[in-house]
JSON list of C-alpha atoms in Angstrom, two decimals:
[
{"chain": "A", "resi": 13, "resn": "UNK", "atom": "CA", "xyz": [-4.17, 0.44, -12.85]},
{"chain": "A", "resi": 14, "resn": "UNK", "atom": "CA", "xyz": [-5.64, -3.02, -12.77]},
{"chain": "A", "resi": 15, "resn": "UNK", "atom": "CA", "xyz": [-3.76, -5.40, -10.57]},
{"chain": "A", "resi": 16, "resn": "UNK", "atom": "CA", "xyz": [-2.01, -2.85, -8.33]},
{"chain": "A", "resi": 17, "resn": "UNK", "atom": "CA", "xyz": [-3.95, -3.87, -5.19]},
{"chain": "A", "resi": 18, "resn": "UNK", "atom": "CA", "xyz": [-3.52, -7.57, -6.02]},
{"chain": "A", "resi": 19, "resn": "UNK", "atom": "CA", "xyz": [0.23, -7.09, -6.40]},
{"chain": "A", "resi": 20, "resn": "UNK", "atom": "CA", "xyz": [0.46, -5.27, -3.06]},
{"chain": "A", "resi": 21, "resn": "UNK", "atom": "CA", "xyz": [-1.80, -7.79, -1.28]},
{"chain": "A", "resi": 22, "resn": "UNK", "atom": "CA", "xyz": [0.14, -10.78, -2.64]},
{"chain": "A", "resi": 23, "resn": "UNK", "atom": "CA", "xyz": [3.45, -9.31, -1.42]},
{"chain": "A", "resi": 24, "resn": "UNK", "atom": "CA", "xyz": [2.14, -8.26, 2.02]},
{"chain": "A", "resi": 25, "resn": "UNK", "atom": "CA", "xyz": [3.05, -10.45, 4.98]},
{"chain": "A", "resi": 26, "resn": "UNK", "atom": "CA", "xyz": [2.14, -9.60, 8.54]},
{"chain": "A", "resi": 27, "resn": "UNK", "atom": "CA", "xyz": [5.15, -9.71, 10.84]},
{"chain": "A", "resi": 28, "resn": "UNK", "atom": "CA", "xyz": [5.50, -12.35, 13.53]},
{"chain": "A", "resi": 29, "resn": "UNK", "atom": "CA", "xyz": [3.15, -15.14, 14.35]},
{"chain": "A", "resi": 30, "resn": "UNK", "atom": "CA", "xyz": [0.83, -13.14, 16.60]},
{"chain": "A", "resi": 31, "resn": "UNK", "atom": "CA", "xyz": [-2.75, -12.66, 15.63]},
{"chain": "A", "resi": 32, "resn": "UNK", "atom": "CA", "xyz": [-3.87, -9.16, 14.78]},
{"chain": "A", "resi": 33, "resn": "UNK", "atom": "CA", "xyz": [-7.15, -7.64, 15.81]},
{"chain": "A", "resi": 34, "resn": "UNK", "atom": "CA", "xyz": [-9.56, -7.53, 12.90]},
{"chain": "A", "resi": 35, "resn": "UNK", "atom": "CA", "xyz": [-10.32, -3.93, 13.89]},
{"chain": "A", "resi": 36, "resn": "UNK", "atom": "CA", "xyz": [-6.85, -2.75, 12.83]},
{"chain": "A", "resi": 37, "resn": "UNK", "atom": "CA", "xyz": [-7.04, -0.38, 9.89]},
{"chain": "A", "resi": 38, "resn": "UNK", "atom": "CA", "xyz": [-4.37, 1.63, 8.12]},
{"chain": "A", "resi": 39, "resn": "UNK", "atom": "CA", "xyz": [-5.16, 4.08, 5.32]},
{"chain": "A", "resi": 40, "resn": "UNK", "atom": "CA", "xyz": [-2.37, 5.03, 2.93]},
{"chain": "A", "resi": 41, "resn": "UNK", "atom": "CA", "xyz": [-2.16, 7.14, -0.21]},
{"chain": "A", "resi": 42, "resn": "UNK", "atom": "CA", "xyz": [0.69, 6.74, -2.65]},
{"chain": "A", "resi": 43, "resn": "UNK", "atom": "CA", "xyz": [1.74, 8.99, -5.51]},
{"chain": "A", "resi": 44, "resn": "UNK", "atom": "CA", "xyz": [2.92, 7.17, -8.61]},
{"chain": "A", "resi": 45, "resn": "UNK", "atom": "CA", "xyz": [4.90, 8.71, -11.46]},
{"chain": "A", "resi": 46, "resn": "UNK", "atom": "CA", "xyz": [4.06, 7.94, -15.07]},
{"chain": "A", "resi": 47, "resn": "UNK", "atom": "CA", "xyz": [6.78, 5.25, -15.13]},
{"chain": "A", "resi": 48, "resn": "UNK", "atom": "CA", "xyz": [5.24, 3.44, -12.12]},
{"chain": "A", "resi": 49, "resn": "UNK", "atom": "CA", "xyz": [7.74, 4.64, -9.51]},
{"chain": "A", "resi": 50, "resn": "UNK", "atom": "CA", "xyz": [6.24, 5.40, -6.10]},
{"chain": "A", "resi": 51, "resn": "UNK", "atom": "CA", "xyz": [7.38, 8.93, -5.21]},
{"chain": "A", "resi": 52, "resn": "UNK", "atom": "CA", "xyz": [5.36, 9.55, -2.06]},
{"chain": "A", "resi": 53, "resn": "UNK", "atom": "CA", "xyz": [3.75, 7.43, 0.64]},
{"chain": "A", "resi": 54, "resn": "UNK", "atom": "CA", "xyz": [1.39, 9.15, 3.07]},
{"chain": "A", "resi": 55, "resn": "UNK", "atom": "CA", "xyz": [-0.08, 7.28, 6.02]},
{"chain": "A", "resi": 56, "resn": "UNK", "atom": "CA", "xyz": [-3.38, 9.06, 6.48]},
{"chain": "A", "resi": 57, "resn": "UNK", "atom": "CA", "xyz": [-4.56, 6.80, 9.30]},
{"chain": "A", "resi": 58, "resn": "UNK", "atom": "CA", "xyz": [-2.31, 4.63, 11.45]},
{"chain": "A", "resi": 59, "resn": "UNK", "atom": "CA", "xyz": [-3.62, 1.47, 13.07]},
{"chain": "A", "resi": 60, "resn": "UNK", "atom": "CA", "xyz": [-2.02, 2.06, 16.46]},
{"chain": "A", "resi": 61, "resn": "UNK", "atom": "CA", "xyz": [0.10, -1.09, 15.98]},
{"chain": "A", "resi": 62, "resn": "UNK", "atom": "CA", "xyz": [3.61, -0.10, 14.96]},
{"chain": "A", "resi": 63, "resn": "UNK", "atom": "CA", "xyz": [4.63, -3.51, 13.55]},
{"chain": "A", "resi": 64, "resn": "UNK", "atom": "CA", "xyz": [1.46, -3.67, 11.46]},
{"chain": "A", "resi": 65, "resn": "UNK", "atom": "CA", "xyz": [1.95, -0.17, 10.03]},
{"chain": "A", "resi": 66, "resn": "UNK", "atom": "CA", "xyz": [5.63, -0.84, 9.29]},
{"chain": "A", "resi": 67, "resn": "UNK", "atom": "CA", "xyz": [4.69, -4.03, 7.40]},
{"chain": "A", "resi": 68, "resn": "UNK", "atom": "CA", "xyz": [2.60, -1.86, 5.09]},
{"chain": "A", "resi": 69, "resn": "UNK", "atom": "CA", "xyz": [5.44, 0.59, 4.46]},
{"chain": "A", "resi": 70, "resn": "UNK", "atom": "CA", "xyz": [7.76, -2.35, 3.76]},
{"chain": "A", "resi": 71, "resn": "UNK", "atom": "CA", "xyz": [5.44, -3.91, 1.20]},
{"chain": "A", "resi": 72, "resn": "UNK", "atom": "CA", "xyz": [4.95, -0.60, -0.60]},
{"chain": "A", "resi": 73, "resn": "UNK", "atom": "CA", "xyz": [8.72, -0.22, -0.91]},
{"chain": "A", "resi": 74, "resn": "UNK", "atom": "CA", "xyz": [9.04, -3.85, -2.05]},
{"chain": "A", "resi": 75, "resn": "UNK", "atom": "CA", "xyz": [6.53, -3.55, -4.91]},
{"chain": "A", "resi": 76, "resn": "UNK", "atom": "CA", "xyz": [8.10, -0.34, -6.25]},
{"chain": "A", "resi": 77, "resn": "UNK", "atom": "CA", "xyz": [7.99, 0.20, -9.18]},
{"chain": "A", "resi": 78, "resn": "UNK", "atom": "CA", "xyz": [4.38, -0.55, -9.99]},
{"chain": "A", "resi": 79, "resn": "UNK", "atom": "CA", "xyz": [3.10, -0.90, -13.55]},
{"chain": "A", "resi": 80, "resn": "UNK", "atom": "CA", "xyz": [3.35, 2.36, -15.54]},
{"chain": "A", "resi": 81, "resn": "UNK", "atom": "CA", "xyz": [0.32, 4.65, -15.67]},
{"chain": "A", "resi": 82, "resn": "UNK", "atom": "CA", "xyz": [-1.60, 3.92, -18.87]},
{"chain": "A", "resi": 83, "resn": "UNK", "atom": "CA", "xyz": [-1.02, 6.57, -21.56]},
{"chain": "A", "resi": 84, "resn": "UNK", "atom": "CA", "xyz": [-4.80, 6.85, -21.94]},
{"chain": "A", "resi": 85, "resn": "UNK", "atom": "CA", "xyz": [-4.95, 8.58, -18.53]},
{"chain": "A", "resi": 86, "resn": "UNK", "atom": "CA", "xyz": [-2.77, 11.40, -19.89]},
{"chain": "A", "resi": 87, "resn": "UNK", "atom": "CA", "xyz": [-1.21, 12.37, -16.55]},
{"chain": "A", "resi": 88, "resn": "UNK", "atom": "CA", "xyz": [2.32, 12.60, -15.18]},
{"chain": "A", "resi": 89, "resn": "UNK", "atom": "CA", "xyz": [1.39, 11.28, -11.72]},
{"chain": "A", "resi": 90, "resn": "UNK", "atom": "CA", "xyz": [-1.48, 9.57, -9.99]},
{"chain": "A", "resi": 91, "resn": "UNK", "atom": "CA", "xyz": [-2.53, 9.32, -6.34]},
{"chain": "A", "resi": 92, "resn": "UNK", "atom": "CA", "xyz": [-4.13, 6.10, -5.18]},
{"chain": "A", "resi": 93, "resn": "UNK", "atom": "CA", "xyz": [-5.54, 5.35, -1.74]},
{"chain": "A", "resi": 94, "resn": "UNK", "atom": "CA", "xyz": [-5.58, 1.98, -0.01]},
{"chain": "A", "resi": 95, "resn": "UNK", "atom": "CA", "xyz": [-7.22, 0.72, 3.15]},
{"chain": "A", "resi": 96, "resn": "UNK", "atom": "CA", "xyz": [-5.30, -2.14, 4.77]},
{"chain": "A", "resi": 97, "resn": "UNK", "atom": "CA", "xyz": [-7.20, -4.56, 7.01]},
{"chain": "A", "resi": 98, "resn": "UNK", "atom": "CA", "xyz": [-5.81, -7.80, 8.51]},
{"chain": "A", "resi": 99, "resn": "UNK", "atom": "CA", "xyz": [-8.68, -9.72, 6.91]},
{"chain": "A", "resi": 100, "resn": "UNK", "atom": "CA", "xyz": [-7.44, -8.71, 3.45]},
{"chain": "A", "resi": 101, "resn": "UNK", "atom": "CA", "xyz": [-4.84, -11.48, 3.70]},
{"chain": "A", "resi": 102, "resn": "UNK", "atom": "CA", "xyz": [-7.25, -14.33, 4.33]}
]
C-alpha cells in the first residue's frame, strides 16, 4: 500500500487561514476493499477542533478510491490506521 499516506497528505488542506495548535491529533482507521474503495471510516480519536476533524473526513472522501490492495496480500479488505497532525503538512 505504498503511497497511500502520501496521496492523502498531498490532498489534505487545512480549512481557513487560522493557525492550528501543533498539539491537535486525530486518529482514523479506514477499511479498504480489494478494489481500493474506502468502505468505512472510523474516527478513533477526535482532535477537539471540529473544522480540523472535518477536513480529514473530506480528504478521505476525496482520495477514494485508493490504489487496489495488492493480490500478494490475498485479502478482500484491509484496515489501515492514520494519525493526523498539523505538522504533517509542513
